[in-house]
Coordinates of C-alpha atoms and ligand atoms in Angstrom, one line a residue:
Chain A
X1 CA -8.0 28.0 3.7
X2 CA -4.2 27.9 4.2
X3 CA -2.9 24.5 2.8
X4 CA 0.3 22.8 3.2
X5 CA 1.3 20.0 0.7
X6 CA 4.2 17.9 1.5
X7 CA 5.9 16.3 -1.6
X8 CA 8.7 13.9 -2.3
X9 CA 10.9 13.7 -5.4
X10 CA 11.3 10.2 -6.5
X11 CA 12.7 8.4 -9.6
X12 CA 10.2 8.4 -12.5
X13 CA 7.9 5.4 -11.5
X14 CA 7.0 4.6 -15.1
X15 CA 10.6 3.4 -15.5
X16 CA 11.7 0.0 -14.3
X17 CA 14.3 0.4 -11.6
X18 CA 16.8 -2.4 -10.8
X19 CA 19.7 -2.9 -8.4
X20 CA 23.2 -2.1 -9.7
X21 CA 25.1 -5.1 -8.4
X22 CA 28.3 -3.2 -8.2
X23 CA 27.1 -0.2 -6.0
X24 CA 24.5 -2.2 -4.2
X25 CA 22.2 0.8 -4.9
X26 CA 19.2 1.3 -7.1
X27 CA 20.3 2.2 -10.6
X28 CA 18.9 5.6 -11.0
X29 CA 21.2 6.9 -13.8
X30 CA 19.2 8.2 -16.6
X31 CA 16.0 8.1 -14.6
X32 CA 14.3 11.5 -14.4
X33 CA 13.3 12.7 -11.0
X34 CA 9.6 13.4 -10.8
X35 CA 7.1 14.4 -8.0
X36 CA 5.8 11.2 -6.4
X37 CA 2.6 10.2 -8.1
X38 CA 0.5 10.2 -5.0
X39 CA 1.8 13.7 -4.0
X40 CA 0.7 15.0 -7.5
X41 CA -2.8 13.6 -6.6
X42 CA -2.5 15.5 -3.1
X43 CA -1.5 18.7 -4.8
X44 CA -4.4 18.5 -7.4
X45 CA -6.9 17.9 -4.6
X46 CA -5.3 20.7 -2.6
X47 CA -5.6 23.2 -5.5
X48 CA -9.2 22.2 -6.2
X49 CA -9.9 22.9 -2.5
X50 CA -8.2 26.1 -2.7
X51 CA -10.2 27.1 -5.9
X52 CA -13.5 26.3 -4.0
X53 CA -12.6 27.6 -0.6
X54 CA -10.1 30.4 -1.2
X55 CA -6.7 30.7 0.4
X56 CA -3.3 29.6 -0.8
X57 CA -1.4 26.3 -1.4
X58 CA 2.2 26.1 -0.1
X59 CA 4.3 23.1 -1.1
X60 CA 7.1 21.7 1.1
X61 CA 9.8 19.1 0.3
X62 CA 12.7 17.7 2.4
X63 CA 15.6 17.1 -0.2
X64 CA 18.7 18.3 -2.0
X65 CA 19.0 21.1 -4.6
X66 CA 17.6 18.9 -7.3
X67 CA 14.4 19.0 -5.8
X68 CA 13.9 22.6 -6.7
X69 CA 13.0 21.6 -10.1
X70 CA 10.1 19.4 -8.7
X71 CA 9.0 22.3 -6.6
X72 CA 8.9 24.6 -9.7
X73 CA 6.8 22.0 -11.4
X74 CA 4.3 22.1 -8.5
X75 CA 4.0 25.8 -8.8
X76 CA 3.2 25.5 -12.5
X77 CA 0.1 23.3 -11.5
X78 CA -1.4 25.6 -8.8
X79 CA 0.8 25.9 -5.8
X80 CA 1.4 29.5 -4.7
X81 CA 4.5 29.1 -2.7
X82 CA 7.3 26.5 -2.4
X83 CA 9.9 25.7 0.4
X84 CA 12.8 23.2 0.4
X85 CA 14.1 21.9 3.6
X86 CA 17.7 21.2 2.6
X87 CA 18.8 17.6 3.3
X88 CA 21.2 15.8 1.1
X89 CA 20.8 11.9 1.1
X90 CA 17.2 12.5 1.9
X91 CA 16.2 9.2 0.2
X92 CA 18.4 7.3 2.6
X93 CA 16.8 8.9 5.6
X94 CA 14.3 7.3 8.0
X95 CA 10.6 8.2 8.5
X96 CA 11.2 10.0 11.7
X97 CA 13.9 12.4 10.3
X98 CA 11.7 13.3 7.3
X99 CA 8.6 13.8 9.6
X100 CA 10.5 15.8 12.2
X101 CA 12.0 18.0 9.5
X102 CA 8.6 18.6 7.9
X103 CA 7.2 19.5 11.3
X104 CA 10.1 22.0 11.9
X105 CA 9.8 23.5 8.5
X106 CA 5.9 24.0 8.8
X107 CA 6.5 25.9 12.1
X108 CA 9.4 28.0 10.5
X109 CA 7.1 28.9 7.5
X110 CA 4.4 29.9 9.8
X111 CA 6.9 32.0 11.8
X112 CA 8.3 33.7 8.7
X113 CA 5.0 34.4 7.0
X114 CA 2.8 35.0 9.9
X115 CA 0.1 32.7 8.6
X116 CA -1.2 29.4 10.2
X117 CA -2.0 26.3 8.1
X118 CA -5.5 24.9 8.4
X119 CA -4.8 21.6 6.7
X120 CA -1.8 19.5 5.7
X121 CA -1.9 17.1 2.7
X122 CA 0.5 14.2 2.0
X123 CA 0.4 11.6 -0.7
X124 CA -0.7 8.1 0.8
X125 CA 2.7 6.6 0.0
X126 CA 5.8 7.2 -2.2
X127 CA 6.2 5.0 -5.4
X128 CA 9.9 4.2 -4.4
X129 CA 9.7 2.7 -0.9
X130 CA 6.0 2.8 -0.5
X131 CA 6.1 2.6 3.3
X132 CA 3.0 4.9 3.9
X133 CA 4.5 6.2 7.2
X134 CA 5.4 9.8 6.9
X135 CA 1.8 11.3 6.9
X136 CA 0.6 9.3 10.0
X137 CA 3.9 9.9 11.9
X138 CA 3.9 13.5 11.1
X139 CA 0.2 13.9 12.4
X140 CA 1.3 12.0 15.5
X141 CA 4.2 14.2 16.1
X142 CA 2.0 17.3 15.7
X143 CA -0.7 15.6 17.8
X144 CA -3.2 16.3 15.3
X145 CA -5.7 13.7 13.7
X146 CA -4.8 12.0 10.5
X147 CA -7.3 10.8 7.8
X148 CA -5.7 8.4 5.4
X149 CA -6.2 7.4 1.8
X150 CA -8.8 10.1 0.9
X151 CA -10.1 10.5 -2.6
X152 CA -12.3 13.6 -2.1
X153 CA -12.4 16.7 0.2
X154 CA -14.6 19.7 0.6
X155 CA -14.9 22.6 3.1
X156 CA -17.9 22.3 5.3
X157 CA -19.0 24.2 8.5
X158 CA -15.5 25.8 8.8
X159 CA -13.8 22.5 8.7
X160 CA -13.4 19.7 6.1
X161 CA -15.4 16.7 5.1
X162 CA -13.5 13.9 3.4
X163 CA -14.2 10.8 1.6
X164 CA -11.9 7.9 2.6
X165 CA -11.7 4.8 0.3
X166 CA -12.1 1.4 2.2
X167 CA -12.0 -2.1 0.9
X168 CA -15.8 -2.1 0.5
X169 CA -16.7 1.3 -0.2
X170 CA -16.0 4.6 1.6
X171 CA -16.2 6.5 4.9
X172 CA -17.3 10.1 5.2
X173 CA -15.1 11.6 7.9
X174 CA -15.3 15.1 8.9
X175 CA -12.8 17.2 11.0
X176 CA -13.0 20.7 12.6
X177 CA -9.5 22.2 13.2
X178 CA -6.1 21.4 11.9
X179 CA -5.8 17.9 10.5
X180 CA -3.6 15.9 8.2
X181 CA -4.9 14.0 5.2
X182 CA -3.2 11.4 3.0
X183 CA -4.3 11.1 -0.5
X184 CA -5.1 8.1 -2.6
X185 CA -5.9 8.1 -6.5
X186 CA -9.0 10.2 -6.9
X187 CA -11.4 9.8 -9.9
X188 CA -9.6 12.6 -11.7
X189 CA -6.0 13.1 -13.0
X190 CA -3.7 16.0 -12.0
X191 CA -3.9 18.9 -14.4
X192 CA -1.0 19.5 -16.9
X193 CA 1.1 22.8 -16.8
X194 CA 0.6 25.2 -19.6
X195 CA 3.4 27.0 -21.3
X196 CA 2.2 30.2 -19.5
X197 CA 1.9 28.6 -16.0
X198 CA 5.5 27.1 -16.6
X199 CA 7.0 30.5 -17.4
X200 CA 5.4 32.1 -14.3
X201 CA 6.5 29.3 -12.0
X202 CA 10.1 29.6 -13.4
X203 CA 10.2 33.2 -12.1
X204 CA 8.9 32.4 -8.7
X205 CA 11.3 32.0 -5.8
X206 CA 11.9 28.7 -3.9
X207 CA 12.7 29.6 -0.3
X208 CA 15.3 27.3 1.4
X209 CA 15.0 26.3 5.0
X210 CA 17.8 24.7 7.3
X211 CA 15.1 23.0 9.5
X212 CA 16.3 19.4 8.7
X213 CA 16.6 17.5 12.0
X214 CA 17.9 14.0 12.4
X215 CA 16.0 11.4 14.4
X216 CA 17.5 8.3 16.2
X217 CA 18.4 5.3 14.0
X218 CA 16.4 2.3 14.7
X219 CA 16.6 0.4 11.5
X220 CA 19.6 -0.9 9.6
X221 CA 19.6 -2.1 6.0
X222 CA 21.4 -5.6 6.3
X223 CA 21.2 -6.7 2.7
X224 CA 19.8 -5.3 -0.7
X225 CA 19.3 -7.8 -3.4
X226 CA 17.1 -8.6 -6.6
X227 CA 14.4 -11.2 -6.2
X228 CA 14.5 -14.4 -8.4
X229 CA 13.2 -13.5 -11.7
X230 CA 10.8 -15.3 -13.7
X231 CA 12.0 -16.3 -17.0
X232 CA 10.0 -15.9 -20.2
X233 CA 8.3 -19.2 -21.5
X234 CA 6.7 -19.7 -25.0
X235 CA 5.5 -17.0 -27.1
X236 CA 3.0 -18.2 -29.6
X237 CA 2.7 -16.1 -32.9
X238 CA 0.5 -18.3 -35.1
X239 CA -1.3 -17.8 -38.4
X240 CA -4.7 -17.8 -36.8
X241 CA -6.3 -17.4 -33.4
X242 CA -7.6 -21.0 -33.6
X243 CA -4.0 -22.2 -34.3
X244 CA -2.7 -20.2 -31.3
X245 CA -5.2 -21.3 -28.9
X246 CA -4.6 -24.9 -29.9
X247 CA -1.0 -24.5 -29.3
X248 CA -1.5 -22.7 -26.0
X249 CA -4.0 -25.4 -24.9
X250 CA -1.2 -28.1 -25.6
X251 CA 1.3 -26.2 -23.3
X252 CA -1.2 -25.6 -20.6
X253 CA -2.4 -29.3 -20.6
X254 CA 1.3 -30.5 -20.5
X255 CA 1.9 -28.1 -17.5
X256 CA -1.3 -29.7 -15.9
X257 CA -2.9 -26.2 -15.0
X258 CA -6.4 -27.4 -15.2
Chain B
X1 CA 6.7 6.0 25.9
X2 CA 9.5 3.4 25.5
X3 CA 8.8 -0.4 26.2
X4 CA 11.6 -1.6 28.3
X5 CA 10.7 -5.1 29.4
X6 CA 9.7 -6.7 26.1
X7 CA 8.8 -10.4 25.6
X8 CA 6.7 -12.6 23.3
X9 CA 5.1 -11.9 19.9
X10 CA 1.8 -10.2 19.5
X11 CA -0.4 -10.5 16.4
X12 CA -3.2 -8.1 15.7
X13 CA -6.0 -10.1 14.3
X14 CA -8.2 -7.9 12.3
X15 CA -11.8 -8.9 11.7
X16 CA -13.7 -8.3 8.5
X17 CA -17.3 -9.1 8.7
X18 CA -16.7 -10.9 12.1
X19 CA -14.0 -13.2 10.7
X20 CA -10.1 -12.9 11.1
X21 CA -8.5 -11.7 8.0
X22 CA -6.3 -14.2 6.3
X23 CA -3.1 -12.1 6.6
X24 CA -3.3 -12.2 10.3
X25 CA -3.9 -16.0 10.4
X26 CA -0.9 -16.4 8.0
X27 CA 1.3 -14.5 10.6
X28 CA 0.0 -16.5 13.5
X29 CA 1.0 -19.7 11.6
X30 CA 4.4 -18.4 10.8
X31 CA 5.2 -17.0 14.1
X32 CA 4.0 -20.0 16.0
X33 CA 6.8 -21.9 14.3
X34 CA 9.4 -19.4 15.4
X35 CA 8.3 -18.7 18.8
X36 CA 9.2 -22.1 20.7
X37 CA 13.0 -21.9 19.6
X38 CA 13.3 -18.5 21.2
X39 CA 11.1 -19.4 24.3
X40 CA 8.5 -16.8 23.4
X41 CA 4.7 -17.1 23.2
X42 CA 2.3 -16.0 20.6
X43 CA -0.5 -13.6 21.7
X44 CA -3.3 -12.6 19.3
X45 CA -5.2 -9.4 19.9
X46 CA -8.9 -9.1 18.7
X47 CA -11.0 -6.1 19.0
X48 CA -14.7 -6.2 17.9
X49 CA -18.2 -7.7 18.7
X50 CA -18.8 -11.4 19.4
X51 CA -15.1 -12.1 19.1
X52 CA -15.1 -15.7 20.6
X53 CA -15.4 -17.5 17.3
X54 CA -12.5 -15.5 15.9
X55 CA -10.6 -16.1 18.9
X56 CA -11.0 -19.9 18.3
X57 CA -9.7 -19.4 14.7
X58 CA -6.7 -17.4 15.9
X59 CA -5.9 -20.4 18.3
X60 CA -6.2 -22.9 15.5
X61 CA -3.9 -20.7 13.5
X62 CA -1.1 -20.6 16.0
X63 CA -2.0 -18.3 19.0
X64 CA -1.1 -19.5 22.5
X65 CA -3.2 -16.7 24.1
X66 CA -5.9 -14.4 22.7
X67 CA -6.6 -11.0 24.2
X68 CA -10.3 -10.3 23.4
X69 CA -11.5 -6.6 23.7
X70 CA -15.3 -6.8 23.2
X71 CA -16.0 -3.5 21.8
X72 CA -17.7 -2.0 18.6
X73 CA -15.3 0.7 17.4
X74 CA -14.7 2.0 13.9
X75 CA -12.3 4.9 14.0
X76 CA -8.5 4.7 13.7
X77 CA -8.0 6.9 16.9
X78 CA -10.2 4.4 18.9
X79 CA -8.0 1.5 17.7
X80 CA -4.8 3.4 18.6
X81 CA -6.0 4.1 22.1
X82 CA -6.9 0.4 22.9
X83 CA -3.7 -1.0 21.1
X84 CA -1.5 1.5 22.9
X85 CA -3.0 0.4 26.1
X86 CA -2.4 -3.3 25.4
X87 CA 1.2 -2.6 24.2
X88 CA 1.9 -0.9 27.5
X89 CA 0.5 -3.7 29.5
X90 CA 1.9 -6.6 27.7
X91 CA 5.1 -5.2 26.2
X92 CA 5.5 -7.3 23.1
X93 CA 9.0 -7.8 21.6
X94 CA 7.4 -7.8 18.2
X95 CA 4.1 -6.4 17.4
X96 CA 2.8 -7.9 14.0
X97 CA 0.0 -6.4 12.0
X98 CA -1.7 -7.4 8.8
X99 CA -0.7 -5.0 6.0
X100 CA -4.3 -4.1 5.5
X101 CA -5.5 -0.4 5.2
X102 CA -6.1 -0.4 8.9
X103 CA -2.9 -2.3 9.8
X104 CA -0.9 0.1 7.6
X105 CA -2.4 3.1 9.3
X106 CA -1.7 1.6 12.9
X107 CA 1.8 0.6 12.6
X108 CA 3.5 4.0 11.9
X109 CA 1.3 5.7 14.7
X110 CA 1.9 3.0 17.2
X111 CA 5.8 3.0 16.4
X112 CA 5.8 6.7 17.2
X113 CA 3.9 6.1 20.5
X114 CA 6.5 3.5 21.6
X115 CA 9.6 5.4 20.5
X116 CA 10.6 3.0 17.8
X117 CA 10.3 2.6 14.1
X118 CA 8.1 0.4 11.9
X119 CA 8.4 -1.6 8.7
X120 CA 5.6 -1.8 6.1
X121 CA 4.6 -4.7 3.9
X122 CA 7.1 -7.3 5.2
X123 CA 7.1 -10.3 2.9
X124 CA 9.5 -12.5 4.8
X125 CA 10.9 -13.0 8.3
X126 CA 14.6 -14.0 8.5
X127 CA 15.7 -15.9 11.7
X128 CA 18.9 -14.6 13.2
X129 CA 21.1 -15.6 16.1
X130 CA 19.4 -12.8 18.0
X131 CA 15.8 -12.2 16.8
X132 CA 14.6 -11.4 13.3
X133 CA 15.4 -9.5 10.2
X134 CA 12.5 -8.4 7.9
X135 CA 12.3 -8.5 4.2
X136 CA 10.4 -5.8 2.4
X137 CA 10.6 -4.4 -1.2
X138 CA 11.2 -1.1 -2.9
X139 CA 10.7 0.1 -6.6
X140 CA 7.6 -2.1 -7.2
X141 CA 9.2 -5.3 -6.0
X142 CA 12.3 -5.0 -8.3
X143 CA 14.6 -4.5 -5.1
X144 CA 14.4 -6.4 -1.8
X145 CA 15.8 -4.9 1.5
X146 CA 16.5 -7.1 4.4
X147 CA 16.1 -4.8 7.6
X148 CA 17.1 -5.3 11.1
X149 CA 16.2 -3.5 14.3
X150 CA 18.8 -1.8 16.6
X151 CA 19.0 -3.9 19.8
X152 CA 16.5 -2.7 22.6
X153 CA 13.8 -1.4 20.3
X154 CA 10.4 -3.0 20.1
X155 CA 9.6 -4.1 16.6
X156 CA 6.4 -3.0 14.9
X157 CA 5.9 -4.5 11.4
X158 CA 2.9 -5.0 9.0
X159 CA 3.0 -8.2 7.0
X160 CA 1.7 -8.5 3.3
X161 CA -1.1 -10.9 2.7
X162 CA 0.0 -14.2 1.0
X163 CA 3.5 -13.9 2.3
X164 CA 3.1 -17.1 4.5
X165 CA 0.8 -20.1 4.4
X166 CA -1.9 -20.3 7.0
X167 CA -2.6 -23.5 8.6
X168 CA -5.6 -24.1 10.9
X169 CA -5.5 -27.0 13.5
X170 CA -8.7 -27.1 15.4
X171 CA -7.4 -29.3 18.0
X172 CA -5.1 -26.7 19.3
X173 CA -5.9 -25.1 22.6
X174 CA -5.0 -21.7 24.0
X175 CA -5.9 -19.2 26.7
X176 CA -8.5 -16.5 26.4
X177 CA -8.0 -13.3 28.1
X178 CA -10.8 -10.6 28.3
X179 CA -9.6 -7.0 28.6
X180 CA -12.1 -4.1 29.0
X181 CA -10.3 -1.0 27.8
X182 CA -12.1 2.2 27.9
X183 CA -11.9 4.6 25.0
X184 CA -11.7 8.3 25.8
X185 CA -14.0 9.8 23.1
X186 CA -13.0 13.5 24.2
X187 CA -9.5 12.8 22.6
X188 CA -11.0 11.9 19.3
X189 CA -11.1 14.9 16.8
X190 CA -12.5 13.4 13.8
X191 CA -16.1 12.3 13.2
X192 CA -17.1 9.3 11.1
X193 CA -20.4 10.5 9.5
X194 CA -21.1 7.6 7.3
X195 CA -20.0 4.2 6.2
X196 CA -21.0 3.4 2.7
X197 CA -20.7 -0.1 1.2
X198 CA -20.4 0.1 -2.5
X199 CA -19.0 -3.2 -3.3
X200 CA -21.4 -5.9 -2.4
X201 CA -19.7 -9.0 -3.8
X202 CA -17.0 -10.7 -1.7
X203 CA -14.0 -10.8 -3.9
X204 CA -11.5 -13.3 -2.6
X205 CA -8.6 -12.6 -5.0
X206 CA -5.9 -13.5 -2.4
X207 CA -7.1 -17.2 -2.1
X208 CA -8.2 -17.8 -5.6
X209 CA -6.5 -20.7 -7.3
X210 CA -7.2 -19.2 -10.7
X211 CA -7.3 -15.5 -11.5
X212 CA -8.3 -14.3 -15.0
X213 CA -7.5 -10.6 -15.3
X214 CA -8.2 -8.0 -17.9
X215 CA -6.7 -4.7 -18.8
X216 CA -7.2 -1.6 -20.9
X217 CA -6.6 -3.8 -24.1
X218 CA -10.1 -5.4 -23.7
X219 CA -11.3 -2.1 -25.1
X220 CA -14.9 -1.8 -23.7
X221 CA -17.2 -2.9 -21.0
X222 CA -18.9 -5.5 -23.3
X223 CA -15.6 -7.1 -24.2
X224 CA -14.5 -7.1 -20.5
X225 CA -17.5 -9.6 -20.1
X226 CA -15.4 -12.1 -22.0
X227 CA -12.7 -12.0 -19.2
X228 CA -15.6 -12.7 -16.6
X229 CA -16.8 -15.6 -18.8
X230 CA -13.3 -17.0 -19.0
X231 CA -12.9 -16.7 -15.2
X232 CA -16.2 -18.6 -14.9
X233 CA -15.2 -21.3 -16.9
X234 CA -11.9 -21.7 -15.1
X235 CA -13.7 -21.4 -11.8
X236 CA -11.5 -18.4 -11.1
X237 CA -11.8 -14.8 -9.8
X238 CA -11.6 -11.8 -11.9
X239 CA -8.8 -9.5 -11.6
X240 CA -8.2 -6.1 -13.3
X241 CA -5.6 -3.4 -13.9
X242 CA -6.1 0.1 -12.7
X243 CA -7.1 1.5 -16.2
X244 CA -9.9 -1.2 -16.5
X245 CA -11.2 -0.1 -13.1
X246 CA -11.1 3.5 -13.8
X247 CA -13.0 2.9 -17.1
X248 CA -15.6 1.3 -14.6
X249 CA -15.7 -2.0 -16.4
X250 CA -15.3 -3.6 -12.9
X251 CA -15.2 -2.6 -9.3
X252 CA -11.9 -1.7 -7.6
X253 CA -12.2 -4.7 -5.2
X254 CA -10.7 -6.7 -8.3
X255 CA -7.7 -4.5 -8.6
X256 CA -4.3 -6.4 -8.8
X257 CA -1.1 -4.7 -8.2
X258 CA 0.9 -2.1 -6.2
X259 CA -2.3 -0.3 -5.0
X260 CA -4.5 -3.3 -5.2
X261 CA -4.2 -6.9 -4.2
X262 CA -1.3 -9.2 -4.2
X263 CA -2.2 -12.6 -5.6
X264 CA -0.5 -15.9 -6.0
X265 CA -2.8 -18.3 -7.8
X266 CA -1.8 -21.5 -9.5
X267 CA -2.9 -19.9 -12.8
X268 CA -3.0 -16.4 -13.9
X269 CA -4.4 -15.4 -17.2
X270 CA -3.6 -11.8 -18.2
X271 CA -5.8 -10.5 -21.1
X272 CA -5.0 -7.2 -22.8
X273 CA -2.6 -6.3 -20.1
X274 CA 0.7 -4.6 -20.9
X275 CA 2.7 -5.8 -17.8
X276 CA 3.5 -2.5 -16.0
X277 CA 5.6 -2.9 -12.9
X278 CA 2.7 -1.7 -10.7
X279 CA 0.6 -4.6 -12.0
X280 CA 3.3 -7.3 -12.1
X281 CA 4.3 -6.6 -8.5
X282 CA 0.9 -8.0 -7.5
X283 CA 1.0 -11.1 -9.6
X284 CA 4.5 -12.2 -10.3
X285 CA 4.2 -14.9 -7.6
X286 CA 1.6 -16.8 -9.6
X287 CA 2.3 -20.4 -10.5
X288 CA 1.7 -20.4 -14.1
X289 CA 1.0 -17.3 -16.2
X290 CA -0.8 -17.1 -19.6
X291 CA -0.8 -13.8 -21.3
X292 CA -2.7 -12.7 -24.3
X293 CA -1.7 -9.4 -25.9
X294 CA -1.7 -8.1 -29.6
X295 CA 1.8 -6.3 -29.1
X296 CA 4.4 -9.0 -29.3
X297 CA 6.8 -6.7 -27.4
X298 CA 4.5 -6.2 -24.4
X299 CA 6.5 -6.7 -21.2
X300 CA 3.9 -9.2 -19.8
X301 CA 5.4 -11.6 -22.2
X302 CA 8.8 -11.4 -20.3
X303 CA 7.2 -13.3 -17.3
X304 CA 4.6 -15.4 -19.0
X305 CA 4.9 -19.1 -19.2
X306 CA 2.7 -19.1 -22.3
X307 CA 2.1 -15.9 -24.4
X308 CA -0.4 -15.7 -27.1
X309 CA 0.2 -12.7 -29.6
X310 CA -3.2 -11.8 -30.8
X311 CA -6.5 -10.1 -30.5
X312 CA -7.9 -10.9 -26.9
X313 CA -11.4 -10.4 -28.3
X314 CA -10.9 -13.1 -30.8
X315 CA -8.7 -15.4 -28.8
X316 CA -10.8 -15.6 -25.5
X317 CA -14.0 -17.0 -27.0
X318 CA -11.9 -19.9 -28.6
X319 CA -10.1 -20.4 -25.4
X320 CA -13.3 -20.7 -23.4
X321 CA -14.6 -23.4 -25.9
X322 CA -11.3 -25.3 -25.7
X323 CA -11.2 -25.2 -21.9
X324 CA -15.0 -26.2 -21.7
X325 CA -14.0 -29.2 -24.0
X326 CA -11.0 -30.1 -21.9
X327 CA -13.0 -29.9 -18.6
X328 CA -15.8 -32.1 -20.1
X329 CA -13.4 -35.0 -20.8
Ligands
LIG401 C1 0.9 5.2 -8.0 C2 0.5 4.2 -9.1 C3 0.0 3.0 -8.7 C4 -0.6 2.2 -9.6 N1 -1.2 1.0 -9.0 C5 -1.6 0.0 -10.0 C6 -2.2 -1.3 -9.6 O1 -2.2 -1.6 -8.4 N2 -2.6 -2.1 -10.4 C7 -2.4 -1.9 -11.9 O2 -2.9 -2.7 -12.7 N3 -2.0 -0.6 -12.3 C8 -1.5 0.3 -11.4 N4 -1.0 1.4 -11.8 C9 -1.1 1.7 -13.3 C10 0.1 1.2 -14.2 O3 1.2 1.9 -14.1 C11 -0.3 0.8 -15.6 O4 -0.7 2.0 -16.1 C12 -1.4 -0.2 -15.8 O5 -1.1 -1.4 -15.0 C13 -1.5 -0.5 -17.2 O6 -2.9 -1.2 -17.3 P1 -3.1 -2.0 -18.6 O7 -2.0 -3.1 -18.9 O8 -4.6 -2.4 -18.5 O9 -3.1 -0.9 -19.8 P2 -2.0 -0.5 -20.9 O10 -0.7 -0.4 -20.4 O11 -2.6 0.4 -21.6 O12 -1.9 -1.9 -21.7 C14 -2.9 -2.3 -22.5 C15 -2.4 -3.5 -23.3 O13 -3.4 -4.2 -24.1 C16 -2.9 -4.4 -25.3 N5 -4.0 -4.6 -26.3 C17 -4.7 -3.5 -26.7 N6 -5.8 -4.0 -27.5 C18 -5.7 -5.4 -27.4 C19 -6.4 -6.4 -28.0 N7 -7.5 -6.2 -28.7 N8 -6.0 -7.8 -27.6 C20 -5.0 -8.0 -26.9 N9 -4.2 -7.0 -26.3 C21 -4.6 -5.8 -26.6 C22 -2.0 -3.5 -25.6 O14 -0.9 -4.1 -26.6 C23 -1.3 -3.0 -24.4 O15 -0.2 -3.9 -24.0 C24 -0.4 2.4 -11.0 C25 0.1 3.5 -11.4 C26 0.7 4.5 -10.5 C27 1.2 5.7 -11.0

């Protein structure tokens, strides 16, 4: 199975990111760029599918030169090939530009390598803007079906069978032919690279594409601001649990929370 | 396909077990307040079986008209076909969706179909001289963005639940319109083979007045029972962090946070929860926050009204007794 995984580089989501009031931009200084968490789940699921069904995994990202490092990291955890569609300011670009650029890049990769992809993986959403749009829009642009928020996939009867998480349980959805899936957090965690796999990834090439294609601007950001912050209340550090609970109860009664 | 003759506000009313989801009703109430000023009407769209009761609820929440499509469908592609047809016919100026899983899937697809862009997880609507701006967040709620549309583009947005208050007025009246829209099954390329219901209980976190949530710090499934007991005593609903769910101490219907539910109860008690942004973004709108954590530097204390530094396993049973006593008085 020929698998394409689309990834986005985002600021490390385990770090709290706030607005820099001077620049009116998120303060990303000292924040390490990482592969979007949901894309790491998508990559892990794709690599497991490859291991079960054969074929290769290609990763693709739209971004600037710094994204090469993230692409190398993907190759250290199971991706066979990596492509970067060059676009500076990719984080301030709209969904349609990103989706259009991914579509053009996919077609260019197919032209260059002579292979055709059987399935496209995206993360369900990115951890920075979390708009959950790129996957469905890309599928719509390519006129192929999309199955969102999957937590499992296997090859079946020449197509795929997926498990889509729902509010109450799950759907089993199958598809024959090219489709796009977006991935939610599965039961397992993505694998870690080994020293050996990291060394091997470092030697592999990342192919650059100039397939970025801007879409029409429909949305404008009028204002960026910080939400009203809650302030910390009383922290009780008492000698005993009994004492702490007594103090907490007093405060809660005063606040009439019951 | 571009919509050129747009008017009115349309709200997609999603049904869950036959009843409209709260997020849709909240949008209806909010939008019904905005509409008269701009001379627009509010139209609800309902798709499903036996929708008449849902249609009445939509009217009570603020709809002037309800378009009913009596049809049992379950796949995204089917919803897309029907809603595209309705969009073409009625040409809404703004098409609102609840930011449910289905809503969030529909919005980007429809925005592409109608040559426009969409906004996900809107939490506020700002009235402007001409139309609206929409507020949504980035970086786990730490940054808010107010977004406007370029003139001439239809607006398609999903609204996060609990962003507005729903108000039902059963004396309101409205028009019901039946639409029979065929679905072309030959265009559907996926097959829904099975629908499995794993989570039997109805977990209504979003409307709970009290939420008692437990995290990894509870340590074990047995200890997590204490969280449930405390919730019982407070007549509240149990919430949980992702690690607690991944440890299978409780079903994922209870997850609070970025990839779970957003809650705003009067009282939120966090037990053994560190306070990661992905969790806080789902509960920082709570009225009063109590946190129990053994680490005095845990970030949850930064937003708690009352923080108890201590072992949750020791503190909770005492708290249960104290609250029982308080309630008995
Ligand atoms: C893409 C993505 C989406 C996510 N979405 C969500 C989401 O929707 N909801 C969510 O909750 N998380 C989410 N997470 C996970 C999130 O980042 C944190 O890992 C998680 O919230 C931490 O849960 P926790 O507080 O239970 O565990 P920990 O961070 O491990 O904290 C446990 C706390 O318990 C305390 N503790 C330990 N023992 C005791 C004791 N005996 N008594 C009292 N306190 C004790 C510790 O001091 C510690 O503060 C997401 C992560 C990612 C990457």
